[in-house]
Amino acid sequence: MEQQDFETLVKALCETTSLPDALNMLKASEDENVAEAATALTGQFSLAEMDGENRVYHVFTDMNDDGEEEEFVDHVMNVGEDVIVFVAWFFYTQFDIKGRDTYAAAGRIYKLPKRS
């Protein structure tokens, strides 16, 4: 994907108001790799309350260190956060594009996640 196409897609995704809307837009992408990655993620998200916040998690199975299939959970974003958080997560986990690069494509400033 060309940088200009990436920026156009990221900006369009940031106009959506929710993770499902953004995921649907990604699934409809003209870029086959993006569309396939988004389609593969469909149905793998779960909501859970943690520390008084509603959080969105990516739930998936993968091989653990012992070679056994195990369920893993990855925190994606909190409910109510700007959709850019999901967009940055998507491009980082699927295409190894750094969060700051996705934020820059959207014309936004990347803030490092708070440490616990």
Short mmCIF file of N, CA and C in Angstrom, two decimals, residues 12-99:
data_model
loop_
_atom_site.label_atom_id
_atom_site.label_comp_id
_atom_site.label_asym_id
_atom_site.label_seq_id
_atom_site.Cartn_x
_atom_site.Cartn_y
_atom_site.Cartn_z
N ALA A 12 -9.99 8.23 6.80
CA ALA A 12 -11.38 7.80 6.64
C ALA A 12 -11.81 6.95 7.83
N LEU A 13 -10.93 6.08 8.30
CA LEU A 13 -11.24 5.25 9.46
C LEU A 13 -11.48 6.09 10.71
N CYS A 14 -10.73 7.18 10.83
CA CYS A 14 -10.87 8.06 12.00
C CYS A 14 -12.19 8.82 11.99
N GLU A 15 -12.87 8.84 10.86
CA GLU A 15 -14.18 9.48 10.77
C GLU A 15 -15.28 8.55 11.30
N THR A 16 -14.98 7.27 11.44
CA THR A 16 -15.97 6.34 11.99
C THR A 16 -16.08 6.57 13.49
N THR A 17 -17.16 6.06 14.07
CA THR A 17 -17.39 6.36 15.49
C THR A 17 -17.23 5.15 16.41
N SER A 18 -16.94 3.97 15.83
CA SER A 18 -16.82 2.80 16.69
C SER A 18 -15.91 1.76 16.05
N LEU A 19 -15.45 0.83 16.87
CA LEU A 19 -14.63 -0.27 16.38
C LEU A 19 -15.36 -1.08 15.32
N PRO A 20 -16.64 -1.47 15.52
CA PRO A 20 -17.32 -2.23 14.47
C PRO A 20 -17.39 -1.49 13.13
N ASP A 21 -17.65 -0.18 13.18
CA ASP A 21 -17.70 0.60 11.94
C ASP A 21 -16.35 0.63 11.25
N ALA A 22 -15.29 0.82 12.04
CA ALA A 22 -13.93 0.86 11.47
C ALA A 22 -13.56 -0.51 10.90
N LEU A 23 -13.91 -1.58 11.62
CA LEU A 23 -13.60 -2.92 11.14
C LEU A 23 -14.34 -3.22 9.83
N ASN A 24 -15.60 -2.80 9.74
CA ASN A 24 -16.35 -2.98 8.49
C ASN A 24 -15.72 -2.22 7.34
N MET A 25 -15.23 -1.01 7.62
CA MET A 25 -14.57 -0.24 6.56
C MET A 25 -13.27 -0.93 6.13
N LEU A 26 -12.55 -1.48 7.09
CA LEU A 26 -11.32 -2.21 6.75
C LEU A 26 -11.63 -3.45 5.91
N LYS A 27 -12.70 -4.16 6.25
CA LYS A 27 -13.09 -5.36 5.50
C LYS A 27 -13.46 -5.01 4.06
N ALA A 28 -13.94 -3.79 3.84
CA ALA A 28 -14.33 -3.36 2.50
C ALA A 28 -13.20 -2.66 1.75
N SER A 29 -12.01 -2.63 2.34
CA SER A 29 -10.87 -1.95 1.73
C SER A 29 -10.53 -2.53 0.36
N GLU A 30 -10.08 -1.66 -0.53
CA GLU A 30 -9.63 -2.10 -1.85
C GLU A 30 -8.32 -2.87 -1.77
N ASP A 31 -7.56 -2.61 -0.68
CA ASP A 31 -6.30 -3.33 -0.48
C ASP A 31 -6.63 -4.73 0.03
N GLU A 32 -6.31 -5.73 -0.76
CA GLU A 32 -6.67 -7.11 -0.44
C GLU A 32 -6.10 -7.58 0.89
N ASN A 33 -4.85 -7.20 1.19
CA ASN A 33 -4.23 -7.62 2.45
C ASN A 33 -4.95 -7.03 3.66
N VAL A 34 -5.34 -5.78 3.56
CA VAL A 34 -6.07 -5.12 4.65
C VAL A 34 -7.43 -5.78 4.83
N ALA A 35 -8.13 -5.99 3.73
CA ALA A 35 -9.46 -6.60 3.79
C ALA A 35 -9.40 -8.00 4.39
N GLU A 36 -8.42 -8.79 3.99
CA GLU A 36 -8.28 -10.15 4.51
C GLU A 36 -7.96 -10.14 6.00
N ALA A 37 -7.06 -9.26 6.42
CA ALA A 37 -6.70 -9.17 7.84
C ALA A 37 -7.91 -8.78 8.68
N ALA A 38 -8.68 -7.81 8.20
CA ALA A 38 -9.87 -7.36 8.94
C ALA A 38 -10.92 -8.47 9.00
N THR A 39 -11.11 -9.17 7.90
CA THR A 39 -12.08 -10.26 7.87
C THR A 39 -11.68 -11.36 8.84
N ALA A 40 -10.40 -11.65 8.92
CA ALA A 40 -9.91 -12.69 9.83
C ALA A 40 -10.16 -12.33 11.30
N LEU A 41 -10.23 -11.04 11.62
CA LEU A 41 -10.45 -10.60 13.00
C LEU A 41 -11.92 -10.59 13.41
N THR A 42 -12.80 -10.68 12.45
CA THR A 42 -14.23 -10.62 12.74
C THR A 42 -14.64 -11.69 13.75
N GLY A 43 -15.35 -11.27 14.79
CA GLY A 43 -15.82 -12.19 15.81
C GLY A 43 -14.81 -12.50 16.89
N GLN A 44 -13.66 -11.86 16.86
CA GLN A 44 -12.61 -12.15 17.84
C GLN A 44 -12.49 -11.09 18.92
N PHE A 45 -13.48 -10.21 19.05
CA PHE A 45 -13.41 -9.15 20.05
C PHE A 45 -14.41 -9.42 21.17
N SER A 46 -14.03 -9.03 22.37
CA SER A 46 -14.87 -9.26 23.53
C SER A 46 -14.80 -8.04 24.45
N LEU A 47 -15.93 -7.76 25.12
CA LEU A 47 -15.98 -6.68 26.10
C LEU A 47 -15.84 -7.25 27.50
N ALA A 48 -15.14 -6.52 28.35
CA ALA A 48 -15.02 -6.92 29.75
C ALA A 48 -14.80 -5.68 30.60
N GLU A 49 -15.32 -5.70 31.81
CA GLU A 49 -15.11 -4.58 32.72
C GLU A 49 -13.91 -4.90 33.60
N MET A 50 -12.98 -3.94 33.66
CA MET A 50 -11.77 -4.12 34.45
C MET A 50 -11.43 -2.78 35.09
N ASP A 51 -11.28 -2.76 36.39
CA ASP A 51 -10.95 -1.54 37.11
C ASP A 51 -11.94 -0.42 36.82
N GLY A 52 -13.21 -0.78 36.69
CA GLY A 52 -14.26 0.21 36.46
C GLY A 52 -14.35 0.73 35.05
N GLU A 53 -13.58 0.16 34.12
CA GLU A 53 -13.61 0.59 32.72
C GLU A 53 -14.10 -0.57 31.85
N ASN A 54 -14.90 -0.23 30.84
CA ASN A 54 -15.30 -1.23 29.85
C ASN A 54 -14.21 -1.28 28.79
N ARG A 55 -13.62 -2.45 28.65
CA ARG A 55 -12.48 -2.62 27.75
C ARG A 55 -12.82 -3.58 26.62
N VAL A 56 -12.22 -3.32 25.47
CA VAL A 56 -12.36 -4.20 24.31
C VAL A 56 -11.08 -5.02 24.21
N TYR A 57 -11.25 -6.33 24.12
CA TYR A 57 -10.12 -7.25 24.01
C TYR A 57 -10.21 -8.04 22.71
N HIS A 58 -9.03 -8.35 22.18
CA HIS A 58 -8.93 -9.28 21.06
C HIS A 58 -8.64 -10.64 21.68
N VAL A 59 -9.52 -11.61 21.42
CA VAL A 59 -9.39 -12.95 21.99
C VAL A 59 -9.05 -13.91 20.85
N PHE A 60 -7.96 -14.64 21.01
CA PHE A 60 -7.52 -15.53 19.93
C PHE A 60 -6.79 -16.74 20.53
N THR A 61 -6.67 -17.77 19.73
CA THR A 61 -5.90 -18.95 20.15
C THR A 61 -4.61 -19.02 19.36
N ASP A 62 -3.57 -19.50 20.03
CA ASP A 62 -2.26 -19.64 19.41
C ASP A 62 -1.51 -20.72 20.17
N MET A 63 -0.40 -21.14 19.64
CA MET A 63 0.42 -22.15 20.31
C MET A 63 1.23 -21.48 21.42
N ASN A 64 1.23 -22.10 22.60
CA ASN A 64 2.03 -21.58 23.70
C ASN A 64 3.44 -22.16 23.61
N ASP A 65 4.27 -21.86 24.60
CA ASP A 65 5.67 -22.31 24.58
C ASP A 65 5.80 -23.83 24.63
N ASP A 66 4.75 -24.51 25.12
CA ASP A 66 4.78 -25.97 25.20
C ASP A 66 4.22 -26.63 23.95
N GLY A 67 3.87 -25.82 22.94
CA GLY A 67 3.33 -26.36 21.70
C GLY A 67 1.86 -26.72 21.77
N GLU A 68 1.19 -26.26 22.82
CA GLU A 68 -0.24 -26.53 22.99
C GLU A 68 -1.04 -25.29 22.61
N GLU A 69 -2.22 -25.52 22.05
CA GLU A 69 -3.09 -24.40 21.69
C GLU A 69 -3.65 -23.78 22.97
N GLU A 70 -3.57 -22.47 23.05
CA GLU A 70 -4.00 -21.75 24.25
C GLU A 70 -4.72 -20.47 23.83
N GLU A 71 -5.68 -20.04 24.66
CA GLU A 71 -6.40 -18.81 24.39
C GLU A 71 -5.62 -17.62 24.97
N PHE A 72 -5.47 -16.59 24.16
CA PHE A 72 -4.78 -15.37 24.58
C PHE A 72 -5.73 -14.19 24.47
N VAL A 73 -5.46 -13.15 25.26
CA VAL A 73 -6.29 -11.95 25.28
C VAL A 73 -5.37 -10.75 25.16
N ASP A 74 -5.70 -9.82 24.26
CA ASP A 74 -4.92 -8.62 24.03
C ASP A 74 -5.83 -7.40 24.19
N HIS A 75 -5.48 -6.49 25.11
CA HIS A 75 -6.28 -5.28 25.30
C HIS A 75 -6.12 -4.38 24.08
N VAL A 76 -7.24 -4.04 23.45
CA VAL A 76 -7.21 -3.21 22.25
C VAL A 76 -7.43 -1.74 22.61
N MET A 77 -8.53 -1.48 23.33
CA MET A 77 -8.89 -0.10 23.67
C MET A 77 -9.98 -0.13 24.73
N ASN A 78 -10.27 1.01 25.31
CA ASN A 78 -11.40 1.14 26.23
C ASN A 78 -12.60 1.66 25.45
N VAL A 79 -13.78 1.25 25.89
CA VAL A 79 -15.01 1.75 25.28
C VAL A 79 -15.03 3.27 25.48
N GLY A 80 -15.34 4.00 24.43
CA GLY A 80 -15.40 5.46 24.51
C GLY A 80 -14.14 6.16 24.04
N GLU A 81 -13.05 5.42 23.88
CA GLU A 81 -11.83 6.03 23.37
C GLU A 81 -11.98 6.30 21.88
N ASP A 82 -11.18 7.23 21.39
CA ASP A 82 -11.19 7.56 19.97
C ASP A 82 -10.82 6.34 19.15
N VAL A 83 -11.47 6.17 18.01
CA VAL A 83 -11.26 5.00 17.15
C VAL A 83 -9.83 4.90 16.63
N ILE A 84 -9.06 5.99 16.69
CA ILE A 84 -7.65 5.94 16.26
C ILE A 84 -6.88 4.91 17.07
N VAL A 85 -7.30 4.68 18.31
CA VAL A 85 -6.63 3.68 19.15
C VAL A 85 -6.76 2.30 18.51
N PHE A 86 -7.96 1.96 18.04
CA PHE A 86 -8.16 0.68 17.35
C PHE A 86 -7.40 0.66 16.03
N VAL A 87 -7.47 1.73 15.28
CA VAL A 87 -6.81 1.79 13.97
C VAL A 87 -5.31 1.55 14.12
N ALA A 88 -4.70 2.21 15.11
CA ALA A 88 -3.26 2.03 15.37
C ALA A 88 -2.97 0.59 15.80
N TRP A 89 -3.84 0.03 16.66
CA TRP A 89 -3.66 -1.36 17.08
C TRP A 89 -3.74 -2.30 15.87
N PHE A 90 -4.72 -2.10 15.01
CA PHE A 90 -4.91 -2.94 13.84
C PHE A 90 -3.65 -2.95 12.96
N PHE A 91 -3.17 -1.76 12.60
CA PHE A 91 -2.02 -1.71 11.69
C PHE A 91 -0.74 -2.20 12.35
N TYR A 92 -0.63 -2.05 13.67
CA TYR A 92 0.55 -2.57 14.35
C TYR A 92 0.51 -4.09 14.42
N THR A 93 -0.61 -4.66 14.84
CA THR A 93 -0.68 -6.11 15.01
C THR A 93 -0.72 -6.86 13.68
N GLN A 94 -1.30 -6.26 12.66
CA GLN A 94 -1.45 -6.96 11.38
C GLN A 94 -0.33 -6.68 10.39
N PHE A 95 0.27 -5.48 10.47
CA PHE A 95 1.27 -5.09 9.46
C PHE A 95 2.54 -4.50 10.05
N ASP A 96 2.66 -4.54 11.38
CA ASP A 96 3.85 -4.05 12.09
C ASP A 96 4.15 -2.57 11.80
N ILE A 97 3.09 -1.79 11.60
CA ILE A 97 3.24 -0.34 11.42
C ILE A 97 3.13 0.30 12.80
N LYS A 98 4.13 1.04 13.18
CA LYS A 98 4.17 1.63 14.52
C LYS A 98 3.00 2.59 14.75
N GLY A 99 2.53 2.63 15.99
CA GLY A 99 1.42 3.50 16.36
C GLY A 99 1.67 4.95 15.98
#
